[in-house]
mmCIF file with all atom_site columns, C-alpha atoms in Angstrom:
data_model
loop_
_atom_site.group_PDB
_atom_site.id
_atom_site.type_symbol
_atom_site.label_atom_id
_atom_site.label_alt_id
_atom_site.label_comp_id
_atom_site.label_asym_id
_atom_site.label_entity_id
_atom_site.label_seq_id
_atom_site.pdbx_PDB_ins_code
_atom_site.Cartn_x
_atom_site.Cartn_y
_atom_site.Cartn_z
_atom_site.occupancy
_atom_site.B_iso_or_equiv
_atom_site.pdbx_formal_charge
_atom_site.auth_seq_id
_atom_site.auth_comp_id
_atom_site.auth_asym_id
_atom_site.auth_atom_id
_atom_site.pdbx_PDB_model_num
ATOM 1   C CA . MET A 1 1   ? -94.191  -69.199 -66.675 1.00 37.00 ? 13  MET A CA 1
ATOM 2   C CA . ARG A 1 2   ? -92.112  -68.586 -63.533 1.00 51.00 ? 14  ARG A CA 1
ATOM 3   C CA . TYR A 1 3   ? -89.840  -71.496 -64.434 1.00 50.00 ? 15  TYR A CA 1
ATOM 4   C CA . LEU A 1 4   ? -89.017  -69.857 -67.786 1.00 53.00 ? 16  LEU A CA 1
ATOM 5   C CA . GLY A 1 5   ? -87.981  -66.710 -65.923 1.00 72.00 ? 17  GLY A CA 1
ATOM 6   C CA . LEU A 1 6   ? -85.782  -68.760 -63.614 1.00 71.00 ? 18  LEU A CA 1
ATOM 7   C CA . ARG A 1 7   ? -84.191  -70.554 -66.555 1.00 71.00 ? 19  ARG A CA 1
ATOM 8   C CA . ALA A 1 8   ? -83.337  -67.221 -68.216 1.00 73.00 ? 20  ALA A CA 1
ATOM 9   C CA . SER A 1 9   ? -82.081  -65.916 -64.891 1.00 74.00 ? 21  SER A CA 1
ATOM 10  C CA . THR A 1 10  ? -79.808  -68.937 -64.535 1.00 73.00 ? 22  THR A CA 1
ATOM 11  C CA . ARG A 1 11  ? -78.294  -68.227 -67.953 1.00 77.00 ? 23  ARG A CA 1
ATOM 12  C CA . ARG A 1 12  ? -77.785  -64.534 -67.169 1.00 81.00 ? 24  ARG A CA 1
ATOM 13  C CA . HIS A 1 13  ? -76.112  -65.239 -63.835 1.00 74.00 ? 25  HIS A CA 1
ATOM 14  C CA . ALA A 1 14  ? -73.934  -67.957 -65.359 1.00 75.00 ? 26  ALA A CA 1
ATOM 15  C CA . LYS A 1 15  ? -72.780  -65.496 -68.047 1.00 79.00 ? 27  LYS A CA 1
ATOM 16  C CA . SER A 1 16  ? -72.132  -62.895 -65.357 1.00 77.00 ? 28  SER A CA 1
ATOM 17  C CA . LEU A 1 17  ? -70.043  -65.404 -63.407 1.00 78.00 ? 29  LEU A CA 1
ATOM 18  C CA . GLU A 1 18  ? -68.072  -66.275 -66.540 1.00 78.00 ? 30  GLU A CA 1
ATOM 19  C CA . LEU A 1 19  ? -67.399  -62.591 -67.306 1.00 76.00 ? 31  LEU A CA 1
ATOM 20  C CA . ARG A 1 20  ? -66.484  -61.673 -63.743 1.00 80.00 ? 32  ARG A CA 1
ATOM 21  C CA . THR A 1 21  ? -64.119  -64.625 -63.467 1.00 76.00 ? 33  THR A CA 1
ATOM 22  C CA . ARG A 1 22  ? -62.413  -63.621 -66.714 1.00 79.00 ? 34  ARG A CA 1
ATOM 23  C CA . ILE A 1 23  ? -62.255  -59.890 -65.895 1.00 80.00 ? 35  ILE A CA 1
ATOM 24  C CA . CYS A 1 24  ? -61.018  -60.483 -62.347 1.00 79.00 ? 36  CYS A CA 1
ATOM 25  C CA . GLY A 1 25  ? -58.412  -62.992 -63.492 1.00 83.00 ? 37  GLY A CA 1
ATOM 26  C CA . GLY A 1 26  ? -59.855  -65.918 -61.581 1.00 82.00 ? 38  GLY A CA 1
ATOM 27  C CA . ASP A 1 27  ? -62.215  -66.540 -58.732 1.00 81.00 ? 39  ASP A CA 1
ATOM 28  C CA . SER A 1 28  ? -60.399  -64.572 -56.028 1.00 85.00 ? 40  SER A CA 1
ATOM 29  C CA . HIS A 1 29  ? -62.741  -61.594 -56.091 1.00 84.00 ? 41  HIS A CA 1
ATOM 30  C CA . LEU A 1 30  ? -65.879  -60.727 -54.133 1.00 90.00 ? 42  LEU A CA 1
ATOM 31  C CA . SER A 1 31  ? -67.874  -60.048 -57.286 1.00 88.00 ? 43  SER A CA 1
ATOM 32  C CA . VAL A 1 32  ? -67.260  -63.667 -58.315 1.00 88.00 ? 44  VAL A CA 1
ATOM 33  C CA . ALA A 1 33  ? -68.481  -64.807 -54.898 1.00 91.00 ? 45  ALA A CA 1
ATOM 34  C CA . ARG A 1 34  ? -71.631  -62.685 -55.348 1.00 90.00 ? 46  ARG A CA 1
ATOM 35  C CA . SER A 1 35  ? -72.246  -64.262 -58.753 1.00 90.00 ? 47  SER A CA 1
ATOM 36  C CA . CYS A 1 36  ? -71.911  -67.732 -57.230 1.00 91.00 ? 48  CYS A CA 1
ATOM 37  C CA . ASN A 1 37  ? -74.387  -66.726 -54.544 1.00 91.00 ? 49  ASN A CA 1
ATOM 38  C CA . ASN A 1 38  ? -76.820  -65.319 -57.128 1.00 90.00 ? 50  ASN A CA 1
ATOM 39  C CA . ILE A 1 39  ? -76.734  -68.571 -59.075 1.00 90.00 ? 51  ILE A CA 1
ATOM 40  C CA . GLY A 1 40  ? -77.331  -70.414 -55.805 1.00 93.00 ? 52  GLY A CA 1
ATOM 41  C CA . VAL A 1 41  ? -80.409  -68.274 -55.167 1.00 91.00 ? 53  VAL A CA 1
ATOM 42  C CA . VAL A 1 42  ? -81.853  -69.121 -58.584 1.00 90.00 ? 54  VAL A CA 1
ATOM 43  C CA . TYR A 1 43  ? -81.271  -72.861 -58.162 1.00 92.00 ? 55  TYR A CA 1
ATOM 44  C CA . ASP A 1 44  ? -82.766  -72.609 -54.673 1.00 92.00 ? 56  ASP A CA 1
ATOM 45  C CA . GLU A 1 45  ? -85.876  -70.963 -56.154 1.00 90.00 ? 57  GLU A CA 1
ATOM 46  C CA . LYS A 1 46  ? -86.071  -73.722 -58.781 1.00 90.00 ? 58  LYS A CA 1
ATOM 47  C CA . GLY A 1 47  ? -85.937  -76.346 -56.022 1.00 93.00 ? 59  GLY A CA 1
ATOM 48  C CA . ASP A 1 48  ? -82.598  -77.739 -57.251 1.00 94.00 ? 60  ASP A CA 1
ATOM 49  C CA . PHE A 1 49  ? -81.015  -77.732 -53.814 1.00 96.00 ? 61  PHE A CA 1
ATOM 50  C CA . LYS A 1 50  ? -77.910  -79.732 -54.726 1.00 96.00 ? 62  LYS A CA 1
ATOM 51  C CA . LYS A 1 51  ? -76.878  -77.193 -57.367 1.00 95.00 ? 63  LYS A CA 1
ATOM 52  C CA . ALA A 1 52  ? -77.824  -74.322 -55.055 1.00 95.00 ? 64  ALA A CA 1
ATOM 53  C CA . LEU A 1 53  ? -75.593  -75.809 -52.381 1.00 96.00 ? 65  LEU A CA 1
ATOM 54  C CA . VAL A 1 54  ? -72.645  -76.154 -54.782 1.00 96.00 ? 66  VAL A CA 1
ATOM 55  C CA . HIS A 1 55  ? -72.843  -72.473 -55.742 1.00 95.00 ? 67  HIS A CA 1
ATOM 56  C CA . TYR A 1 56  ? -73.446  -71.192 -52.208 1.00 96.00 ? 68  TYR A CA 1
ATOM 57  C CA . GLN A 1 57  ? -70.469  -73.215 -50.982 1.00 97.00 ? 69  GLN A CA 1
ATOM 58  C CA . LYS A 1 58  ? -68.243  -71.903 -53.785 1.00 95.00 ? 70  LYS A CA 1
ATOM 59  C CA . GLY A 1 59  ? -69.219  -68.336 -52.877 1.00 95.00 ? 71  GLY A CA 1
ATOM 60  C CA . LEU A 1 60  ? -68.530  -69.051 -49.205 1.00 96.00 ? 72  LEU A CA 1
ATOM 61  C CA . GLU A 1 61  ? -65.131  -70.530 -50.047 1.00 96.00 ? 73  GLU A CA 1
ATOM 62  C CA . ILE A 1 62  ? -64.146  -67.356 -51.901 1.00 94.00 ? 74  ILE A CA 1
ATOM 63  C CA . MET A 1 63  ? -65.437  -65.112 -49.108 1.00 94.00 ? 75  MET A CA 1
ATOM 64  C CA . LEU A 1 64  ? -63.538  -67.060 -46.481 1.00 96.00 ? 76  LEU A CA 1
ATOM 65  C CA . LYS A 1 65  ? -60.310  -66.579 -48.447 1.00 95.00 ? 77  LYS A CA 1
ATOM 66  C CA . LEU A 1 66  ? -60.880  -62.859 -48.962 1.00 94.00 ? 78  LEU A CA 1
ATOM 67  C CA . LEU A 1 67  ? -62.736  -61.742 -45.836 1.00 94.00 ? 79  LEU A CA 1
ATOM 68  C CA . GLY A 1 68  ? -61.762  -64.255 -43.187 1.00 94.00 ? 80  GLY A CA 1
ATOM 69  C CA . SER A 1 69  ? -64.056  -66.349 -41.061 1.00 94.00 ? 81  SER A CA 1
ATOM 70  C CA . GLU A 1 70  ? -65.529  -63.544 -38.947 1.00 92.00 ? 82  GLU A CA 1
ATOM 71  C CA . HIS A 1 71  ? -67.292  -61.304 -41.444 1.00 91.00 ? 83  HIS A CA 1
ATOM 72  C CA . PRO A 1 72  ? -71.052  -60.602 -41.682 1.00 89.00 ? 84  PRO A CA 1
ATOM 73  C CA . SER A 1 73  ? -71.073  -61.678 -45.357 1.00 92.00 ? 85  SER A CA 1
ATOM 74  C CA . VAL A 1 74  ? -69.651  -65.040 -44.323 1.00 94.00 ? 86  VAL A CA 1
ATOM 75  C CA . ALA A 1 75  ? -72.456  -65.327 -41.766 1.00 92.00 ? 87  ALA A CA 1
ATOM 76  C CA . ASN A 1 76  ? -75.021  -64.565 -44.492 1.00 91.00 ? 88  ASN A CA 1
ATOM 77  C CA . SER A 1 77  ? -73.542  -67.259 -46.736 1.00 94.00 ? 89  SER A CA 1
ATOM 78  C CA . LYS A 1 78  ? -73.603  -69.799 -43.935 1.00 94.00 ? 90  LYS A CA 1
ATOM 79  C CA . GLU A 1 79  ? -77.250  -68.951 -43.294 1.00 91.00 ? 91  GLU A CA 1
ATOM 80  C CA . ASN A 1 80  ? -78.084  -69.455 -46.987 1.00 93.00 ? 92  ASN A CA 1
ATOM 81  C CA . ILE A 1 81  ? -76.400  -72.844 -46.858 1.00 95.00 ? 93  ILE A CA 1
ATOM 82  C CA . GLY A 1 82  ? -78.273  -73.651 -43.645 1.00 93.00 ? 94  GLY A CA 1
ATOM 83  C CA . LEU A 1 83  ? -81.579  -72.802 -45.314 1.00 93.00 ? 95  LEU A CA 1
ATOM 84  C CA . VAL A 1 84  ? -80.793  -75.183 -48.181 1.00 95.00 ? 96  VAL A CA 1
ATOM 85  C CA . PHE A 1 85  ? -79.895  -77.936 -45.709 1.00 95.00 ? 97  PHE A CA 1
ATOM 86  C CA . LYS A 1 86  ? -83.212  -77.243 -43.970 1.00 92.00 ? 98  LYS A CA 1
ATOM 87  C CA . LYS A 1 87  ? -85.087  -77.729 -47.244 1.00 94.00 ? 99  LYS A CA 1
ATOM 88  C CA . MET A 1 88  ? -83.118  -80.935 -47.824 1.00 95.00 ? 100 MET A CA 1
ATOM 89  C CA . THR A 1 89  ? -84.057  -82.025 -44.238 1.00 93.00 ? 101 THR A CA 1
ATOM 90  C CA . LYS A 1 90  ? -80.402  -82.391 -43.244 1.00 94.00 ? 102 LYS A CA 1
ATOM 91  C CA . LYS A 1 91  ? -80.860  -81.319 -39.641 1.00 91.00 ? 103 LYS A CA 1
ATOM 92  C CA . SER A 1 92  ? -77.295  -81.656 -38.335 1.00 93.00 ? 104 SER A CA 1
ATOM 93  C CA . GLU A 1 93  ? -75.791  -79.707 -41.270 1.00 94.00 ? 105 GLU A CA 1
ATOM 94  C CA . GLU A 1 94  ? -78.550  -77.103 -40.977 1.00 90.00 ? 106 GLU A CA 1
ATOM 95  C CA . SER A 1 95  ? -77.909  -76.687 -37.266 1.00 91.00 ? 107 SER A CA 1
ATOM 96  C CA . GLN A 1 96  ? -74.157  -76.400 -37.779 1.00 93.00 ? 108 GLN A CA 1
ATOM 97  C CA . MET A 1 97  ? -74.498  -73.632 -40.386 1.00 93.00 ? 109 MET A CA 1
ATOM 98  C CA . PHE A 1 98  ? -77.017  -71.639 -38.334 1.00 90.00 ? 110 PHE A CA 1
ATOM 99  C CA . THR A 1 99  ? -74.868  -72.004 -35.213 1.00 90.00 ? 111 THR A CA 1
ATOM 100 C CA . GLU A 1 100 ? -71.743  -70.825 -37.057 1.00 92.00 ? 112 GLU A CA 1
ATOM 101 C CA . ALA A 1 101 ? -73.624  -67.859 -38.554 1.00 90.00 ? 113 ALA A CA 1
ATOM 102 C CA . ALA A 1 102 ? -75.004  -66.870 -35.143 1.00 87.00 ? 114 ALA A CA 1
ATOM 103 C CA . HIS A 1 103 ? -71.539  -67.158 -33.579 1.00 88.00 ? 115 HIS A CA 1
ATOM 104 C CA . ILE A 1 104 ? -70.061  -64.833 -36.209 1.00 89.00 ? 116 ILE A CA 1
ATOM 105 C CA . ARG A 1 105 ? -72.844  -62.292 -35.717 1.00 85.00 ? 117 ARG A CA 1
ATOM 106 C CA . ARG A 1 106 ? -72.480  -62.325 -31.935 1.00 85.00 ? 118 ARG A CA 1
ATOM 107 C CA . LYS A 1 107 ? -68.736  -61.873 -32.199 1.00 86.00 ? 119 LYS A CA 1
ATOM 108 C CA . VAL A 1 108 ? -68.833  -59.150 -34.851 1.00 83.00 ? 120 VAL A CA 1
ATOM 109 C CA . LEU A 1 109 ? -71.983  -57.258 -33.880 1.00 77.00 ? 121 LEU A CA 1
ATOM 110 C CA . GLY A 1 110 ? -72.253  -58.033 -30.177 1.00 74.00 ? 122 GLY A CA 1
ATOM 111 C CA . ALA A 1 111 ? -74.939  -60.011 -28.396 1.00 64.00 ? 123 ALA A CA 1
ATOM 112 C CA . ASP A 1 112 ? -77.272  -57.035 -27.840 1.00 65.00 ? 124 ASP A CA 1
ATOM 113 C CA . LYS A 1 113 ? -77.376  -56.097 -31.521 1.00 58.00 ? 125 LYS A CA 1
ATOM 114 C CA . VAL A 1 114 ? -77.939  -59.707 -32.552 1.00 57.00 ? 126 VAL A CA 1
ATOM 115 C CA . ARG A 1 115 ? -80.883  -59.958 -30.132 1.00 53.00 ? 127 ARG A CA 1
ATOM 116 C CA . ALA A 1 116 ? -82.332  -56.733 -31.570 1.00 47.00 ? 128 ALA A CA 1
ATOM 117 C CA . ILE A 1 117 ? -81.922  -58.048 -35.126 1.00 52.00 ? 129 ILE A CA 1
ATOM 118 C CA . ASP A 1 118 ? -83.505  -61.383 -34.160 1.00 52.00 ? 130 ASP A CA 1
ATOM 119 C CA . CYS A 1 119 ? -86.486  -59.573 -32.616 1.00 49.00 ? 131 CYS A CA 1
ATOM 120 C CA . THR A 1 120 ? -86.907  -57.437 -35.733 1.00 50.00 ? 132 THR A CA 1
ATOM 121 C CA . VAL A 1 121 ? -86.740  -60.477 -38.003 1.00 48.00 ? 133 VAL A CA 1
ATOM 122 C CA . GLU A 1 122 ? -89.198  -62.370 -35.800 1.00 48.00 ? 134 GLU A CA 1
ATOM 123 C CA . ASN A 1 123 ? -91.611  -59.418 -35.829 1.00 50.00 ? 135 ASN A CA 1
ATOM 124 C CA . LYS A 1 124 ? -91.336  -59.119 -39.623 1.00 47.00 ? 136 LYS A CA 1
ATOM 125 C CA . PHE A 1 125 ? -92.066  -62.842 -39.945 1.00 47.00 ? 137 PHE A CA 1
ATOM 126 C CA . LYS A 1 126 ? -95.152  -62.476 -37.740 1.00 49.00 ? 138 LYS A CA 1
ATOM 127 C CA . GLN A 1 127 ? -96.300  -59.510 -39.848 1.00 48.00 ? 139 GLN A CA 1
ATOM 128 C CA . VAL A 1 128 ? -95.914  -61.534 -43.049 1.00 49.00 ? 140 VAL A CA 1
ATOM 129 C CA . VAL A 1 129 ? -97.875  -64.443 -41.555 1.00 49.00 ? 141 VAL A CA 1
ATOM 130 C CA . LEU A 1 130 ? -100.669 -62.104 -40.466 1.00 51.00 ? 142 LEU A CA 1
ATOM 131 C CA . LEU A 1 131 ? -100.719 -60.380 -43.851 1.00 50.00 ? 143 LEU A CA 1
ATOM 132 C CA . ASN A 1 132 ? -100.951 -63.745 -45.615 1.00 52.00 ? 144 ASN A CA 1
ATOM 133 C CA . LYS A 1 133 ? -103.861 -64.750 -43.382 1.00 53.00 ? 145 LYS A CA 1
ATOM 134 C CA . GLU A 1 134 ? -105.642 -61.452 -44.099 1.00 49.00 ? 146 GLU A CA 1
ATOM 135 C CA . MET A 1 135 ? -105.111 -61.851 -47.843 1.00 48.00 ? 147 MET A CA 1
ATOM 136 C CA . LYS A 1 136 ? -106.434 -65.416 -47.712 1.00 49.00 ? 148 LYS A CA 1
ATOM 137 C CA . PHE A 1 137 ? -109.492 -64.186 -45.786 1.00 43.00 ? 149 PHE A CA 1
ATOM 138 C CA . GLU A 1 138 ? -110.136 -61.468 -48.381 1.00 43.00 ? 150 GLU A CA 1
ATOM 139 C CA . GLN A 1 139 ? -109.762 -63.948 -51.243 1.00 43.00 ? 151 GLN A CA 1
ATOM 140 C CA . ASP A 1 140 ? -112.187 -66.355 -49.599 1.00 44.00 ? 152 ASP A CA 1
ATOM 141 C CA . THR A 1 141 ? -114.644 -63.547 -48.866 1.00 42.00 ? 153 THR A CA 1
ATOM 142 C CA . TYR A 1 142 ? -114.677 -61.933 -52.300 1.00 40.00 ? 154 TYR A CA 1
ATOM 143 C CA . LEU A 1 143 ? -114.188 -64.923 -54.587 1.00 42.00 ? 155 LEU A CA 1
#
């Protein structure tokens, strides 16, 4: 059932990309980059990492042209690409993308803010892990 939703989502995002490209007169617009990223997310969810990578990289390419190399959105795109490389077990590419994203964040936000964000993200991750364990315990107890 979930796959059918992802297939429909892929079609919707592809249509959105087509419309945005036509309306914007090409792919030199941030809304086109967002559409590329959205398609990448759907392919990532489907487990089609090669297609996800193609769309994430296209979105990154557009962002680099429009925003420059030191923008938080560029860092986010590089992290998305790094996560795909991680799933594809391409360690050196993964490391490169995460390093570049961290460098951008440190430069743009400052080291102290990046540390605070990292701590918040780490705490949220721990909370999710604990919540999952609690839910598993409740399922085992009541089922």
